[in-house]
Coordinates of C-alpha atoms and ligand atoms in Angstrom, one line a residue:
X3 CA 29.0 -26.7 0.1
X4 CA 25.3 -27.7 0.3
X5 CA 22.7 -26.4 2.0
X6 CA 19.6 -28.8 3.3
X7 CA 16.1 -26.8 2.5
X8 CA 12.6 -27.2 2.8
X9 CA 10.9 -25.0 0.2
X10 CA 11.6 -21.7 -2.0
X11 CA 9.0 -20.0 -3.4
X12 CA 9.7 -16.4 -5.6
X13 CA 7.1 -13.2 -5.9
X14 CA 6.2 -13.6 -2.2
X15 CA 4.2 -10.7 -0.2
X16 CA 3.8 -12.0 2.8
X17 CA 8.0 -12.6 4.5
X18 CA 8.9 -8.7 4.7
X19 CA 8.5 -5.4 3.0
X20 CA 7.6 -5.6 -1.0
X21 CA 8.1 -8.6 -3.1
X22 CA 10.5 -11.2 -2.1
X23 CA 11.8 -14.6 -2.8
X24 CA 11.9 -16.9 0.3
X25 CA 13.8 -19.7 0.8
X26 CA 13.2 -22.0 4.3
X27 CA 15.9 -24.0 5.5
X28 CA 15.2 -27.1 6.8
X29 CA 16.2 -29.0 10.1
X30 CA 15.4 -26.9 13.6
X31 CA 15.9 -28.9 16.7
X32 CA 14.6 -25.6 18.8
X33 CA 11.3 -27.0 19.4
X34 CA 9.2 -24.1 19.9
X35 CA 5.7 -25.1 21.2
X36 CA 3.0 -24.4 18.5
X37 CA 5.3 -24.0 15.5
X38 CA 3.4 -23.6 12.5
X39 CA 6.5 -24.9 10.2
X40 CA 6.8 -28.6 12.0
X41 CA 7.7 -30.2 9.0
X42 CA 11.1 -28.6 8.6
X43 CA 12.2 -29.3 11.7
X44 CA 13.5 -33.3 10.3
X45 CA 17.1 -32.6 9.6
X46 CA 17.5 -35.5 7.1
X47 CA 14.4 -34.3 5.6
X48 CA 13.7 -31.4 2.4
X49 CA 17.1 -31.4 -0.5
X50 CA 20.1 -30.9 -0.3
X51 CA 21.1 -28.2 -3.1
X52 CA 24.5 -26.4 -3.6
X53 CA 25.4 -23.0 -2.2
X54 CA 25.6 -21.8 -6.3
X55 CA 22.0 -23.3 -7.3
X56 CA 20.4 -21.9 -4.4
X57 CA 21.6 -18.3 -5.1
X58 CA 20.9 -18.8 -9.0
X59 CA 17.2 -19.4 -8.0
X60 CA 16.8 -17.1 -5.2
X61 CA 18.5 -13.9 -7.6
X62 CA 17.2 -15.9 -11.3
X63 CA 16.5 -13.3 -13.6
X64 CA 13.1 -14.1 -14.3
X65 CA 11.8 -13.5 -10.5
X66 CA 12.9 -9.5 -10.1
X67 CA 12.2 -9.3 -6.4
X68 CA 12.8 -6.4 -3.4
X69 CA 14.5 -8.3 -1.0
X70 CA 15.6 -12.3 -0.1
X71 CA 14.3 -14.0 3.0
X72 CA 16.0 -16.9 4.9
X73 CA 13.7 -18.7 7.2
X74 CA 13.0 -22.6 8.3
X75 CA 13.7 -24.4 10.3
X76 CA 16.7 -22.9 12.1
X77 CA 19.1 -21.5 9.1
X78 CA 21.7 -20.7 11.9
X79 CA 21.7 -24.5 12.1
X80 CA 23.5 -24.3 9.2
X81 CA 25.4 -21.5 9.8
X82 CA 28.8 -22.2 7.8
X83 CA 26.1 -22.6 4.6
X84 CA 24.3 -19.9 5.4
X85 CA 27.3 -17.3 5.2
X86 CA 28.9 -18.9 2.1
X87 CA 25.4 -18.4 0.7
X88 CA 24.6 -14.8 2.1
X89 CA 27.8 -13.8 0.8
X90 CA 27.3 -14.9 -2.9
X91 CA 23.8 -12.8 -2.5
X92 CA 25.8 -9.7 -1.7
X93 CA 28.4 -10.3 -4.1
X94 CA 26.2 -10.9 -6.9
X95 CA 23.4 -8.5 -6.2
X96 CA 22.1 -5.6 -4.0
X97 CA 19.4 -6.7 -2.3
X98 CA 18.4 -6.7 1.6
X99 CA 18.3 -10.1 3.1
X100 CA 16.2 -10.4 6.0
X101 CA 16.4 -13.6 8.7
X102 CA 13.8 -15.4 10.5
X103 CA 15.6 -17.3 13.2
X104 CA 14.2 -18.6 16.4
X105 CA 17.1 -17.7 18.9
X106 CA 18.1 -14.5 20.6
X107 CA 20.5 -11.6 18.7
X108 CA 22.7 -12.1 21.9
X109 CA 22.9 -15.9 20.8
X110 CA 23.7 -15.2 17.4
X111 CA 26.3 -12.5 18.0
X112 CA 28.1 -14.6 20.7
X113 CA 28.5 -17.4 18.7
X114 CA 31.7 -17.3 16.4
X115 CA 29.9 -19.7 13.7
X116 CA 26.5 -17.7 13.7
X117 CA 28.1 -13.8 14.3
X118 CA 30.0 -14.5 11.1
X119 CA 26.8 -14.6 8.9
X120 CA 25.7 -10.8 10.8
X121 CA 27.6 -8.5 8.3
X122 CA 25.6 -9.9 5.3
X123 CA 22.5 -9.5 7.0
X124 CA 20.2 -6.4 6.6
X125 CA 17.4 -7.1 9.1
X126 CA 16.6 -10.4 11.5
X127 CA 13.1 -10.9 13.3
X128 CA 14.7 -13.3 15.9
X129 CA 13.7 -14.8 19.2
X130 CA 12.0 -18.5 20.1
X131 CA 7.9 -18.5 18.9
X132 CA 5.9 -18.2 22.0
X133 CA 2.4 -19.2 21.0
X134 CA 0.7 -17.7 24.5
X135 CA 2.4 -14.3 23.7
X136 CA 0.5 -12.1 20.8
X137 CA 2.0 -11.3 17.5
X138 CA 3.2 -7.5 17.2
X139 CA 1.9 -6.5 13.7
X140 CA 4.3 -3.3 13.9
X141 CA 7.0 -5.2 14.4
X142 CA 6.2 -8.6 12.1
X143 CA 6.7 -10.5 14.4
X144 CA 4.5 -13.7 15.0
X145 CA 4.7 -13.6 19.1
X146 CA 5.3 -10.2 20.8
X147 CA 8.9 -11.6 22.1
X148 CA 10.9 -11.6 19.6
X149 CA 12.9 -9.1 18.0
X150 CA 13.3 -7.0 14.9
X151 CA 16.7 -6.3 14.5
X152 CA 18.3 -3.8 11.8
X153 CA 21.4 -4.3 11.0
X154 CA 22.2 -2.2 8.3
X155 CA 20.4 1.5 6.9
X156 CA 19.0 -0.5 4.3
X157 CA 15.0 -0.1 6.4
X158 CA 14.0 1.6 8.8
X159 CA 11.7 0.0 11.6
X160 CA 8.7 1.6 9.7
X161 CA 9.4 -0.3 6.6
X162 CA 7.6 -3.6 8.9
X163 CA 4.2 -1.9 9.9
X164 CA 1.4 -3.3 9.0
X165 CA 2.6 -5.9 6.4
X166 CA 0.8 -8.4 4.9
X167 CA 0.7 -11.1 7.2
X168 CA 0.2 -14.0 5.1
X169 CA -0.6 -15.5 1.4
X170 CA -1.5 -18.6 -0.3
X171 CA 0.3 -20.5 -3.6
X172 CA -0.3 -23.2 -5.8
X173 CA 2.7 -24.9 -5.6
X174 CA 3.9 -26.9 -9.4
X175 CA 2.1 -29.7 -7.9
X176 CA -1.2 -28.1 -7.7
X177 CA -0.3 -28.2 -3.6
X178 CA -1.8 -25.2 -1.9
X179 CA 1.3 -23.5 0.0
X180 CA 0.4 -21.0 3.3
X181 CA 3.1 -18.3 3.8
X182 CA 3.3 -15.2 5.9
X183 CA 3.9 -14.6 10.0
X184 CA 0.1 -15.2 10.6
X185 CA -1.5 -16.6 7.5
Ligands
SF4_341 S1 12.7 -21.9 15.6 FE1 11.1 -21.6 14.0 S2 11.0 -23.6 13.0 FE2 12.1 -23.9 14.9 S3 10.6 -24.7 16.3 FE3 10.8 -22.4 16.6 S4 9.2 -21.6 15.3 FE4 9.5 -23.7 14.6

């Protein structure tokens, strides 16, 4: 099964607590007003790479990492990829995943496709981006709406105070890359 992404990038301190590698989906049809990630929102657009070669980069060896974040886009847009792919993580490693994901935790745990990708999931920071309501730094979240949900003991809510809220790369193209909730 593949999965259609937009970017990954490893060593990241900017998408949750300690180092992480970060992989953004892409295609989101959720149209949020004042996204700051409108060019993953083309469906047909980013690569199409395999469950398997996604994971290899995301737990490779040579980029140790804290945690793994899933953002976009809308992952739950791909939501039978996005379990085959959590799973692998949590069979092959034991690291926290945390979720960005622009709709409710009542969405996502009413739908059968999306609720099945919940028990891989340590944390999601979920909710539509509402670019009139301020971002809640204690909560890493980039408007005050949305939610941070735990969904495991892995953190606690503490673990997302004050985080660093964004961070610039070179990307291998000499591109200059801007990550984070509020870069
Ligand atoms: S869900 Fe995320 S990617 Fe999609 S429109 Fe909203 S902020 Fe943008």
């Amino acid at each position: 099964m593949k999965i259609r992404i937009h970017k990954i990038i490893t060593g990241s301190c900017a998408n949750g607590p300690g180092i992480r590698n970060v992989v953004w989906f892409q295609g989101c049809t959720l149209s949020c007003p004042g996204c700051f990630n409108p060019q993953t929102h083309d469906p047909k657009g980013g690569r199409a790479l395999s469950v398997k070669a996604l994971c290899d980069q995301l737990l490779s060896p040579e980029a140790p990492c804290d945690g793994i974040t899933i953002s976009g886009g809308e992952p739950f847009q791909q939501a039978e990829a996005l379990q085959k792919l959590l799973a692998e993580i949590k069979t092959r490693s034991a690291l926290p995943v945390l979720i960005f994901s622009g709709y409710t935790y009542d969405h996502l745990k009413s739908s059968a496709v999306c609720s099945g990708c919940l028990p891989f999931t340590d944390v999601l920071i979920c909710g539509s981006y509402d670019r009139n309501i301020p971002p809640d730094h204690d909560r890493f979240c980039s408007s005050g709406n949305q939610e941070l949900v735990l969904l495991s003991d892995y953190y606690t809510k503490k673990d997302f105070k004050n985080l660093p809220l964004g961070e610039y790369f070179l990307d291998n193209q000499g591109k200059i890359i801007i990550s984070g909730i509020n870069p």
